[in-house]
Amino acid sequence: MKFSQRMMLQPRHAPWVFLAPFLVLFAVFGLFPIAFSLYMSVHEWDPVQGLGSARYVGFDNFTFVLGDEWFRNSLGTTLLLAVLSGVPQHLVAIPLACFIDAQARRTRDLLAAVFFLPYITSTVAIAIMFTALLSRDFGMVNLVVSTLSKWPLIGPLLPDGPIDWINDPDRLVPAVSMVVFWRFVGFNTLLYLAALQAVPRELYEASRLDGASTWQRFRFITLPMLKPVMFFAVTLSVIGGMQLFEEPFILSGGNGGVDQAVLTTAIYLYRSAFEFSDFGAASAMSWLLFLLMAALTALIRRFLGEKES
Amino acid sequence: MNHSSVPERSPAPPLCKRFQSGRRRVLEAVSTGVAAVAAVAHGLALASAQGTNAAARAAGGEPLTVAAYPALDRILKGLEPDWSARPGAAPIRLVSRSFGDHHSAITAALATRKGLPDLMAVEFGYLARFAGSGALADLAPLLGADGAIDDLIVPYAASQARFGGRLLALPTDIGPGVTFYRDDLLKRADVSPERFLESWESFVDSGRRIRESTGARLIGHARDLKDAIIRSGIQAGDGLYFDAQGRPALTSDRFERAFRLAAAARAADLDARVPAWSNDWSEGLRRGGIACQLTGAWFGGHLANWLAPGTTGKWRSALLPGGAMTAWGGSFFAVPAGSSRKAEALAFLKMLALDPVRQIDAFRRHDAFPALLAAHDDPFFAEPLAFFGGQPARLLWRDVARRITPISVHRLDPLAEEIVNVELDRVLLRGKPVRQALADAQSILERRVARAAR
């Protein structure tokens, strides 16, 4: 038998060989961390002691985490940031996509690319740029606010002194929300814009003949037709919001900010593992966060998902 | 790829057969290709490995892996030429990561006991945690006569390197705590340095006068004041957050005083509310918006070289208020117990930590205050510093370094620091009563200690 014949793949093995690169990578970087995290959630482990030092503790980590005030606060912060940054994304993205689809068809691709740009820009670069922009004494944002405060009509509505966006916990939350909103609104716009291409134009033409107003066409044609994509986009926003990490991490200097103002659950579990050496609690937190995300996704599906007839 | 090996089929087979035949040809081609690529890759890998080994042999053997973070990496790089000049010295493979990434990488390597370098830098705050891993070599027997480092190294740093009687690291640079203040602002406010630094209370009082007279704020953040005060008056053997028995000590007078004075400073608008190393903080130092910084002596070099070089002659350095003797940070180097290159790693470390010429060089070039006592006799210490108005500030820093009481470190120190900072924020921002905040902090830390002690 020749070498090439010996090396020939059996057809029944072929799918596995072709799938092998993905399967191996998925097993190593997908399945193993999940399984290891599940294992760690019921073990006590100080990483520097080595893998052999892990000790089974049952549900102690979950009990500890559920009784931990910082964890509960971090959940509240995560939900707050998810709502403050997530809801406006869709409230802006849907009308924006409709506008681009209806009024800017020639420049649609260019506009989509421009709105999409923040999404593909490095989060670290974005956060560092916003840290400089939001600087209290030397930031561009406060410079603009200071200039506007001298204007006759807007002036009285703005604060007298510079706004401490980063070091005032009450300002840091909107600042982080704004950055997250700015980053993801383009992504959602693109999703809705793509969905709008699939809406049959005849529906709009027929509604026009029937005398429907622009609002009526939006309310009774566009919105219902966008519902499946809304379900998808809102689900992504909820998952992304619950896993929010980079923007608050970098804007707050890596510790969740003054008075833990933007200490999201993702940041807290990261710090628990790598700064406080408590991998057991961190793993338990990640599974509790997963359960919460699953529950929220189910809730969204109930309201926005396709109803089975 | 050998198409001629595929037998001719005649007559034309049915479609499914044709498909199978085509697929088989493709599979055969792919499999042959994969084999060829694998063979080539294997050959290349072998050649590459042989090349690397040859290069390593040519350069004196397998590289010695040393892991560090900025600016220690620059010091290590500076040592390389002298090290390479030694006969038979292995080349150095320097692995440099950012401060946080470096310690995360070491943590991961300790967890798996894989990929540990032959020599690794450890910042003071991580020392207790890594020392508890059982993966660090006891350097005392390996160092031989140099193992008795108490006569060689600044006493407090030598003490911090010992855990359970074992010398698990060698200190290379230290951070004796001192005050850096703007002399011009004090003069404008008519505040004498003696009054300014008499006690923590007079320090805050003087801050009020400075604020009224010059508009400058006393410090960057009230948290800095708390950090300095909790470091004052620690009894020998006690830690920053734990007593000598490892019990949380957050309700002690030290913390209460620190919280009260930090709250007083905030109430009087004496802190700029900017964290250290932020843009606003460095601008505050440059433009005279911040009058003082309480920190390690290494800060003097940063201030003069890049933070505020335009303020030459305006700064002075002095003891901490109330004459407190304490330290901020410090760098240590450790050797993994499992390393097969301990002797070489130790030789390199001795060059770094126990050679006065190189210690002074690191101080001169990189502001790394020497932990080695022999380096303290160098005339460099007595040089007047133009940045500090001609003050020979290094002599003061040296004096402080020798008088600092050793304190113990606890593996939960990073967590304790976070707990204290969170409660201080609640005092400063939400008006939480100091005693309540400290009691809550103590309770949270006790819960964590109990969990860690299971």
PDB file of C-alpha atoms in Angstrom, chain A residues 4 7-8 11 18 44-51 55 60-61 64 67-70 135-138 167 169 258-260 268 271 274-278 281, chain B residues 5 23-24 27-28 31-32 35 107 110-111 113 129-130 132-133 272-275 280 283 287 411 414-415 418-419 422 425-426 429-430 447-448 451-452 454:
ATOM      1  CA  SER A   4      -0.758   8.333   0.354  1.00  0.00           C
ATOM      2  CA  MET A   7      -2.633   8.265   5.047  1.00  0.00           C
ATOM      3  CA  MET A   8      -6.066   8.514   3.415  1.00  0.00           C
ATOM      4  CA  PRO A  11     -14.934   8.973   5.445  1.00  0.00           C
ATOM      5  CA  PHE A  18     -12.172  18.658  10.220  1.00  0.00           C
ATOM      6  CA  GLU A  44     -11.818  26.313  48.790  1.00  0.00           C
ATOM      7  CA  TRP A  45      -8.617  27.127  46.961  1.00  0.00           C
ATOM      8  CA  ASP A  46      -5.812  29.585  47.427  1.00  0.00           C
ATOM      9  CA  PRO A  47      -4.141  29.558  44.007  1.00  0.00           C
ATOM     10  CA  VAL A  48      -0.608  30.113  45.253  1.00  0.00           C
ATOM     11  CA  GLN A  49      -0.863  26.887  47.274  1.00  0.00           C
ATOM     12  CA  GLY A  50      -1.075  24.854  44.079  1.00  0.00           C
ATOM     13  CA  LEU A  51      -3.890  22.814  42.587  1.00  0.00           C
ATOM     14  CA  ARG A  55     -10.575  21.374  49.519  1.00  0.00           C
ATOM     15  CA  ASP A  60     -20.147  27.098  51.615  1.00  0.00           C
ATOM     16  CA  ASN A  61     -18.929  29.435  48.890  1.00  0.00           C
ATOM     17  CA  PHE A  64     -20.788  33.062  51.882  1.00  0.00           C
ATOM     18  CA  GLY A  67     -24.417  36.740  52.670  1.00  0.00           C
ATOM     19  CA  ASP A  68     -21.766  39.105  51.323  1.00  0.00           C
ATOM     20  CA  GLU A  69     -22.866  42.737  51.316  1.00  0.00           C
ATOM     21  CA  TRP A  70     -20.329  43.656  48.643  1.00  0.00           C
ATOM     22  CA  SER A 135     -10.732  64.776  33.914  1.00  0.00           C
ATOM     23  CA  ARG A 136     -12.113  67.189  36.502  1.00  0.00           C
ATOM     24  CA  ASP A 137      -9.597  70.008  36.171  1.00  0.00           C
ATOM     25  CA  PHE A 138      -8.215  69.535  32.679  1.00  0.00           C
ATOM     26  CA  ASN A 167     -13.917  60.649  41.708  1.00  0.00           C
ATOM     27  CA  PRO A 169     -19.429  58.261  42.898  1.00  0.00           C
ATOM     28  CA  VAL A 258     -14.842  55.580  45.072  1.00  0.00           C
ATOM     29  CA  ASP A 259     -17.342  53.958  47.451  1.00  0.00           C
ATOM     30  CA  GLN A 260     -17.419  51.000  45.020  1.00  0.00           C
ATOM     31  CA  TYR A 268     -15.770  42.044  42.046  1.00  0.00           C
ATOM     32  CA  ARG A 271     -10.773  41.024  42.249  1.00  0.00           C
ATOM     33  CA  PHE A 274      -6.844  37.581  41.556  1.00  0.00           C
ATOM     34  CA  GLU A 275      -6.425  40.213  44.282  1.00  0.00           C
ATOM     35  CA  PHE A 276      -8.033  38.565  47.290  1.00  0.00           C
ATOM     36  CA  SER A 277      -7.032  34.989  46.294  1.00  0.00           C
ATOM     37  CA  ASP A 278     -10.531  33.614  46.871  1.00  0.00           C
ATOM     38  CA  ALA A 281     -16.081  32.661  46.183  1.00  0.00           C
TER      39      ALA A 281
ATOM     40  CA  SER B   5      -1.997   6.742  -7.302  1.00  0.00           C
ATOM     41  CA  ARG B  23     -14.449  13.526  -1.783  1.00  0.00           C
ATOM     42  CA  ARG B  24     -11.964  10.711  -1.410  1.00  0.00           C
ATOM     43  CA  LEU B  27      -9.510  13.769   1.496  1.00  0.00           C
ATOM     44  CA  GLU B  28      -6.511  12.025   0.111  1.00  0.00           C
ATOM     45  CA  SER B  31      -4.345  14.073   4.239  1.00  0.00           C
ATOM     46  CA  THR B  32      -1.234  14.043   2.116  1.00  0.00           C
ATOM     47  CA  ALA B  35       1.211  14.982   6.429  1.00  0.00           C
ATOM     48  CA  THR B 107       0.028  33.604  40.921  1.00  0.00           C
ATOM     49  CA  LEU B 110       2.342  29.090  41.471  1.00  0.00           C
ATOM     50  CA  ALA B 111      -1.150  27.606  41.084  1.00  0.00           C
ATOM     51  CA  ARG B 113       3.620  24.952  39.575  1.00  0.00           C
ATOM     52  CA  ARG B 129       0.770  35.635  49.928  1.00  0.00           C
ATOM     53  CA  PHE B 130       3.532  34.144  47.813  1.00  0.00           C
ATOM     54  CA  GLY B 132       2.611  31.095  52.035  1.00  0.00           C
ATOM     55  CA  SER B 133       2.682  29.076  48.823  1.00  0.00           C
ATOM     56  CA  ALA B 272      -7.883  67.647  46.194  1.00  0.00           C
ATOM     57  CA  ARG B 273      -9.992  64.447  46.013  1.00  0.00           C
ATOM     58  CA  VAL B 274      -7.701  63.009  43.358  1.00  0.00           C
ATOM     59  CA  PRO B 275      -6.066  59.601  43.665  1.00  0.00           C
ATOM     60  CA  ASP B 280      -5.341  65.592  37.959  1.00  0.00           C
ATOM     61  CA  GLU B 283      -1.121  68.366  37.391  1.00  0.00           C
ATOM     62  CA  ARG B 287       0.953  73.592  39.302  1.00  0.00           C
ATOM     63  CA  ARG B 411      -1.848  37.424  53.220  1.00  0.00           C
ATOM     64  CA  PRO B 414      -4.866  43.577  50.151  1.00  0.00           C
ATOM     65  CA  LEU B 415      -8.409  42.654  51.176  1.00  0.00           C
ATOM     66  CA  GLU B 418      -9.937  47.467  50.371  1.00  0.00           C
ATOM     67  CA  ILE B 419     -12.307  47.040  53.320  1.00  0.00           C
ATOM     68  CA  VAL B 422     -14.534  51.381  51.346  1.00  0.00           C
ATOM     69  CA  ASP B 425     -15.262  56.450  51.550  1.00  0.00           C
ATOM     70  CA  ARG B 426     -18.537  56.027  53.423  1.00  0.00           C
ATOM     71  CA  LEU B 429     -18.951  60.826  51.304  1.00  0.00           C
ATOM     72  CA  ARG B 430     -21.955  59.601  53.256  1.00  0.00           C
ATOM     73  CA  ARG B 447     -15.728  37.212  58.638  1.00  0.00           C
ATOM     74  CA  ARG B 448     -13.105  36.940  55.918  1.00  0.00           C
ATOM     75  CA  ARG B 451     -13.435  31.983  56.185  1.00  0.00           C
ATOM     76  CA  ALA B 452      -9.729  31.881  55.334  1.00  0.00           C
ATOM     77  CA  ARG B 454     -11.418  27.114  57.818  1.00  0.00           C
TER      78      ARG B 454
END
